[in-house]
mmCIF file of C-alpha atoms in Angstrom:
data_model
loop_
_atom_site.group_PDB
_atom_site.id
_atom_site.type_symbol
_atom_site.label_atom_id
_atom_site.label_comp_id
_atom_site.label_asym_id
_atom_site.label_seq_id
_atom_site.Cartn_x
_atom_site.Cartn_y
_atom_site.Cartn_z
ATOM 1 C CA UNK Y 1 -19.454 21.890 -32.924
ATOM 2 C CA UNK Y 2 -18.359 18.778 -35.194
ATOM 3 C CA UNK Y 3 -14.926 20.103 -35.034
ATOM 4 C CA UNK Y 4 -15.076 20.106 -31.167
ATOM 5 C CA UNK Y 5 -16.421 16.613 -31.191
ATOM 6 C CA UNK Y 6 -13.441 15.192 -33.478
ATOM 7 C CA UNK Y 7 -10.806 16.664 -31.371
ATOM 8 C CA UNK Y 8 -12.198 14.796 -28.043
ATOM 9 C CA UNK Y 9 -12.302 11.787 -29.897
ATOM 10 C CA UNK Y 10 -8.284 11.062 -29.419
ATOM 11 C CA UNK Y 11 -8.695 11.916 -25.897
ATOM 12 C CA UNK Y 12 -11.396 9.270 -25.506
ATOM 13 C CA UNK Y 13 -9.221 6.929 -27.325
ATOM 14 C CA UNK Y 14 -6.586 7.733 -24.624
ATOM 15 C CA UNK Y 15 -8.802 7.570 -21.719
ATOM 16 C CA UNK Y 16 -10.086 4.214 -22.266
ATOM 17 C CA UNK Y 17 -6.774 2.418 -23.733
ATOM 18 C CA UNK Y 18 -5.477 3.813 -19.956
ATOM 19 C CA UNK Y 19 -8.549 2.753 -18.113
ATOM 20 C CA UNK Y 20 -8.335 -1.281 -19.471
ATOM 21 C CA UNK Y 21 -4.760 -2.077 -18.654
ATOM 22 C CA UNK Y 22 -5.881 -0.139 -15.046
ATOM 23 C CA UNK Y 23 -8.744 -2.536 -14.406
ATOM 24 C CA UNK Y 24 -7.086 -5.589 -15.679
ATOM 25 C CA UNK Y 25 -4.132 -4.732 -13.053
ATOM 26 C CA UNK Y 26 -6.018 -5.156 -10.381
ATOM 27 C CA UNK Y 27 -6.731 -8.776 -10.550
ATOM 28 C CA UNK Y 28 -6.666 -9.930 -7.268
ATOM 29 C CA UNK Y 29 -4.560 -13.435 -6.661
ATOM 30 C CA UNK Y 30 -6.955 -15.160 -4.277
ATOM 31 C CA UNK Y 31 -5.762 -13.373 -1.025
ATOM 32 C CA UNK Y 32 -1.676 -13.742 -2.551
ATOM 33 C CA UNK Y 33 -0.160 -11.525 -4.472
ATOM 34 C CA UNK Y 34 -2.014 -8.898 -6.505
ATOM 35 C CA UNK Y 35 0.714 -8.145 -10.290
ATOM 36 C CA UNK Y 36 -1.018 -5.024 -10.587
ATOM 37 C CA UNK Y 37 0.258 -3.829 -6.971
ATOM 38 C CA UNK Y 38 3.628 -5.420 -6.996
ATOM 39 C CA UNK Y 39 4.598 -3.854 -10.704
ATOM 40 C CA UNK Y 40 3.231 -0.774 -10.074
ATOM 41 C CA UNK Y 41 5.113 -0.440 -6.077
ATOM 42 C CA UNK Y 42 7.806 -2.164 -7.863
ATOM 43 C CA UNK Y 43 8.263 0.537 -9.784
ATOM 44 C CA UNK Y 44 8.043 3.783 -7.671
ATOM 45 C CA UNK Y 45 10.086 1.793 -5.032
ATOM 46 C CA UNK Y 46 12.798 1.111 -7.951
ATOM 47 C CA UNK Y 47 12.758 4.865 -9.423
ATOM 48 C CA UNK Y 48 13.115 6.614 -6.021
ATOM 49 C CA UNK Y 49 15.694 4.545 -4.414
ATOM 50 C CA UNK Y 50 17.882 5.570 -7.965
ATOM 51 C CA UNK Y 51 16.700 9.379 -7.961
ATOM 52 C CA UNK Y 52 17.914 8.840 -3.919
ATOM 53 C CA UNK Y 53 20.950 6.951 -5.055
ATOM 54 C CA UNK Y 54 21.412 10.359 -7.228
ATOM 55 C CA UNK Y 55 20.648 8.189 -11.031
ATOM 56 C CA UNK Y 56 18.207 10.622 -12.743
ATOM 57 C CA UNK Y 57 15.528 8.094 -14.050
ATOM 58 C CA UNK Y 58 14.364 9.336 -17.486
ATOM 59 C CA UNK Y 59 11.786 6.230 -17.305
ATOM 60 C CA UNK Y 60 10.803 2.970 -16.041
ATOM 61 C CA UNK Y 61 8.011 0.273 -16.613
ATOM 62 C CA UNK Y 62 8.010 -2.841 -14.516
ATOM 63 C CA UNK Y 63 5.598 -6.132 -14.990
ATOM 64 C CA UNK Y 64 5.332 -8.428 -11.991
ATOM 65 C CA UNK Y 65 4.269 -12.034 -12.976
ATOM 66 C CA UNK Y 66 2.896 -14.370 -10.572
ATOM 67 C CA UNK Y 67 5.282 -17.350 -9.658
ATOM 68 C CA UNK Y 68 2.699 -20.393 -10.221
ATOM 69 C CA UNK Y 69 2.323 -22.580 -7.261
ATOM 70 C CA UNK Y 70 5.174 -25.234 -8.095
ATOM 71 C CA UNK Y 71 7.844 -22.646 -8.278
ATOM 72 C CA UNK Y 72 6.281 -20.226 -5.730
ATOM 73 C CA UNK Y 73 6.457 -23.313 -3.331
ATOM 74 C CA UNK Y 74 9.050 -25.528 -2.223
ATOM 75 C CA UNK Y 75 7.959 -28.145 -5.237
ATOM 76 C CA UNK Y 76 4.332 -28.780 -4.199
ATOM 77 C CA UNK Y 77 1.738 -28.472 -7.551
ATOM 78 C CA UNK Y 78 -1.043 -28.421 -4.990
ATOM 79 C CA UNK Y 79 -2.580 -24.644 -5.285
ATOM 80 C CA UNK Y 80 -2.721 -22.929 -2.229
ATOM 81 C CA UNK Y 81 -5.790 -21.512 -0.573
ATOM 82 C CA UNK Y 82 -3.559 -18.050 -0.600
ATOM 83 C CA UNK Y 83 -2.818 -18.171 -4.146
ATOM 84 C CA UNK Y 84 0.553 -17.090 -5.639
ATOM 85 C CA UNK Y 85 2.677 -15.807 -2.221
ATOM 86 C CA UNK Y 86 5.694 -14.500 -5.164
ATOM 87 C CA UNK Y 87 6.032 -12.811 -7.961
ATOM 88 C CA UNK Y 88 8.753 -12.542 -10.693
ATOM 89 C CA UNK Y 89 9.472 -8.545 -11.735
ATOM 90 C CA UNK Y 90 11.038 -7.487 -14.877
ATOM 91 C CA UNK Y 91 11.755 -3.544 -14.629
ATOM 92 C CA UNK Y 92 13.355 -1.927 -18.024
ATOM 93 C CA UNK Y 93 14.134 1.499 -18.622
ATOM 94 C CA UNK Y 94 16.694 4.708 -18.889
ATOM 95 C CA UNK Y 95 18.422 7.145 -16.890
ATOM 96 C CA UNK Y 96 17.969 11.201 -18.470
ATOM 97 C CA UNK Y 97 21.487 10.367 -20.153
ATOM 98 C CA UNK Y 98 20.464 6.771 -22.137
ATOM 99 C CA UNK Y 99 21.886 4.793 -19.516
ATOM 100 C CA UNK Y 100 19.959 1.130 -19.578
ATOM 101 C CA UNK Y 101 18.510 0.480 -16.409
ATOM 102 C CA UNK Y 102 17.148 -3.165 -15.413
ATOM 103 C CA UNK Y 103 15.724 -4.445 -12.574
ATOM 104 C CA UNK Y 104 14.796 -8.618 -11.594
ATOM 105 C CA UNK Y 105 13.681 -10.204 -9.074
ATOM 106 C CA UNK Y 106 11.262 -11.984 -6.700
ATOM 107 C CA UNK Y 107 8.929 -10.229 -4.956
ATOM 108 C CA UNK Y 108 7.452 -12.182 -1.443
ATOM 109 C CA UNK Y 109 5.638 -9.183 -0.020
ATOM 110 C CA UNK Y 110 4.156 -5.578 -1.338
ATOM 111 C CA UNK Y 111 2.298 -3.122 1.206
ATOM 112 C CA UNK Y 112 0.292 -0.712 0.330
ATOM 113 C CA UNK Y 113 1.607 0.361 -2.937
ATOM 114 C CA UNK Y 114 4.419 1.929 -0.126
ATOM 115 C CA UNK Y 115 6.888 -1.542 0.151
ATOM 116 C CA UNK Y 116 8.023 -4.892 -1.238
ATOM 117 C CA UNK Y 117 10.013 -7.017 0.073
ATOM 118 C CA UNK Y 118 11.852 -9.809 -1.798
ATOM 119 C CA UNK Y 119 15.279 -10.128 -3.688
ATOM 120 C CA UNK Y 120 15.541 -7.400 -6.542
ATOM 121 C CA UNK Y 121 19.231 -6.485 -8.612
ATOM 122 C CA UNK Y 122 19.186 -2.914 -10.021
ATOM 123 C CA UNK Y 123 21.632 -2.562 -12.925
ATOM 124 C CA UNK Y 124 22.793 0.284 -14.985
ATOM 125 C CA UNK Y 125 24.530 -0.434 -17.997
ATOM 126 C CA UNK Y 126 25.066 -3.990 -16.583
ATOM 127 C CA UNK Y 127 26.860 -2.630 -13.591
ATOM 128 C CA UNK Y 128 25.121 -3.823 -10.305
ATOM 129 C CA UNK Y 129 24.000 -0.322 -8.595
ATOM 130 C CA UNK Y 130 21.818 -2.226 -5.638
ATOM 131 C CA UNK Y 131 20.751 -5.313 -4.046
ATOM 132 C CA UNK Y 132 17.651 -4.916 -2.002
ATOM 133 C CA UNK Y 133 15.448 -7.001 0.110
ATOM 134 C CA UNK Y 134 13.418 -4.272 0.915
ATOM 135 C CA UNK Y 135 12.527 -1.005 -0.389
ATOM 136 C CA UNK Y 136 10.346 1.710 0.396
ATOM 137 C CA UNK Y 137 7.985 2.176 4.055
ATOM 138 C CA UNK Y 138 7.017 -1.162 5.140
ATOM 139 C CA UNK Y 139 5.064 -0.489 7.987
ATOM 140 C CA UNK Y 140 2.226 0.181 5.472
ATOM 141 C CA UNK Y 141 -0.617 -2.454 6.169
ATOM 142 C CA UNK Y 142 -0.406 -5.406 3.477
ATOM 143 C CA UNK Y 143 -3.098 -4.713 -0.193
ATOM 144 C CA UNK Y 144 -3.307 -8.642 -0.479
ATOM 145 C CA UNK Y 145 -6.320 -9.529 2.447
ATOM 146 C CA UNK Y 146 -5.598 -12.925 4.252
ATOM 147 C CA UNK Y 147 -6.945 -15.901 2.361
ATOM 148 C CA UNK Y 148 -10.787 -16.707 3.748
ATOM 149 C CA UNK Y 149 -11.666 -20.525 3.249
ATOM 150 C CA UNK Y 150 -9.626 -23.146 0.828
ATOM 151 C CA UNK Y 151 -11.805 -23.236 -2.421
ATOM 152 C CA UNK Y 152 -13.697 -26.435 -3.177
ATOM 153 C CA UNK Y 153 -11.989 -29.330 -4.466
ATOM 154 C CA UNK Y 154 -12.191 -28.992 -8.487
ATOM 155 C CA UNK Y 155 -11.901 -25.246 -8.334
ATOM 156 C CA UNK Y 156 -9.716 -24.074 -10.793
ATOM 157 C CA UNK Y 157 -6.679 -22.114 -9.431
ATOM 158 C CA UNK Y 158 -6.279 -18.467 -10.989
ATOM 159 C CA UNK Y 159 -4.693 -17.807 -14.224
ATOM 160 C CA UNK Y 160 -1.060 -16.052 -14.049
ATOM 161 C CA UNK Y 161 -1.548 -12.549 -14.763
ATOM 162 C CA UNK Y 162 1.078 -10.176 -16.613
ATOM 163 C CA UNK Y 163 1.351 -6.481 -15.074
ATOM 164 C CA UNK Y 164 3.037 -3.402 -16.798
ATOM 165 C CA UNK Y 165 3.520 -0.421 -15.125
ATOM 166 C CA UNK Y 166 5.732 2.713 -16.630
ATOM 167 C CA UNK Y 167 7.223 6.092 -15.097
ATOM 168 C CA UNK Y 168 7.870 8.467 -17.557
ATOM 169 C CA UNK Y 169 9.594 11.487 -16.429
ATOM 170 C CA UNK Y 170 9.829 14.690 -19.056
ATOM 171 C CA UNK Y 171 13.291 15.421 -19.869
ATOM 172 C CA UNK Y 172 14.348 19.392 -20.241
ATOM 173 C CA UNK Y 173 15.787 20.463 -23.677
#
C-alpha cells in the first residue's frame, strides 16, 4: 500500500494548487464586477468566437483586473456602493499552428459566465481579427447581485483582485 499512497500524493498536489486559485477567483467586488467571472467568460467568449471565426485556438488564459474607482469612474476617487462597475482583461495565447493570439480590453458587464459586454481587440500575430462589444448569449441573468446598502463611512473599499483563467486544448500529433 505505501506505493499506492505515494502515487496519490501528486494528484493531491494537483487538486489543491487547482482548488486555491478557484476559490480566490471568486472574490466578489461588492455587488460590481466579480475578476474571477469576467476572466474566466472572458475567455470561453474569446476562444469560441475564434474557433467560430474558423482560428483553431491551441490555448488561451485571460486575467480580468478590476478598474479602481478613479479610472472605473468619470474621475471621482469616492468608492462606490457597487464597487468596481469595469474591468481591464489581458487574454494571451496560441492558435494549433503558433500563431500569437492577444486579447485587451474593458469589460462593463459579464452574465452568467454566458456574456460580457465592453470593448475587447482580438489580435493574431498583431493583425486585428475582431472588435467586439459583445460576445457570447447575453440574455443570461447578470453573476454580480445589485449593490444592497452604501457601506459605512470609514469602510475600506475592496482590494483589486488579479484573475487568471486558461483553455488548453490538446493538439493531435
Amino acid at each position: 500500500m505505501p506505493a499506492r499512497t505515494g502515487a496519490l500524493r501528486p494528484l493531491a498536489a494537483i487538486a489543491v494548487a487547482a482548488a486555491v486559485p478557484a476559490l480566490a477567483a471568486c472574490e466578489p467586488m461588492a455587488g460590481g464586477l466579480n475578476t474571477g467571472a469576467v476572466a474566466v467568460t472572458t475567455d470561453r467568449t474569446v476562444t469560441s468566437t475564434l474557433e467560430r471565426l474558423e482560428f483553431e485556438v491551441g490555448w488561451l488564459s485571460c486575467t480580468a483586473k478590476a478598474d479602481t474607482p478613479a479610472t472605473a469612474s468619470s474621475g471621482s476617487t469616492a468608492p462606490s456602493a457597487a464597487g468596481p462597475s469595469r474591468a481591464s482583461v489581458d487574454c494571451q495565447g496560441d492558435t494549433g499552428s503558433g500563431q500569437d493570439i492577444t486579447v485587451t480590453g474593458k469589460v462593463t458587464e459579464e452574465r452568467g459566465g454566458k456574456c460580457v459586454r465592453g470593448d475587447l481587440t482580438a489580435r493574431i500575430e498583431k493583425k486585428i481579427v475582431f472588435r467586439a462589444t459583445m460576445l457570447g448569449d447575453c440574455s443570461a441573468a447578470p453573476s454580480s447581485a445589485p449593490a444592497g446598502d452604501p457601506p459605512a463611512p470609514g469602510t475600506p473599499y475592496p482590494t483589486v483582485t488579479v484573475t487568471v483563467t486558461e483553455t488548453v486544448t490538446a493538439q493531435a500529433k
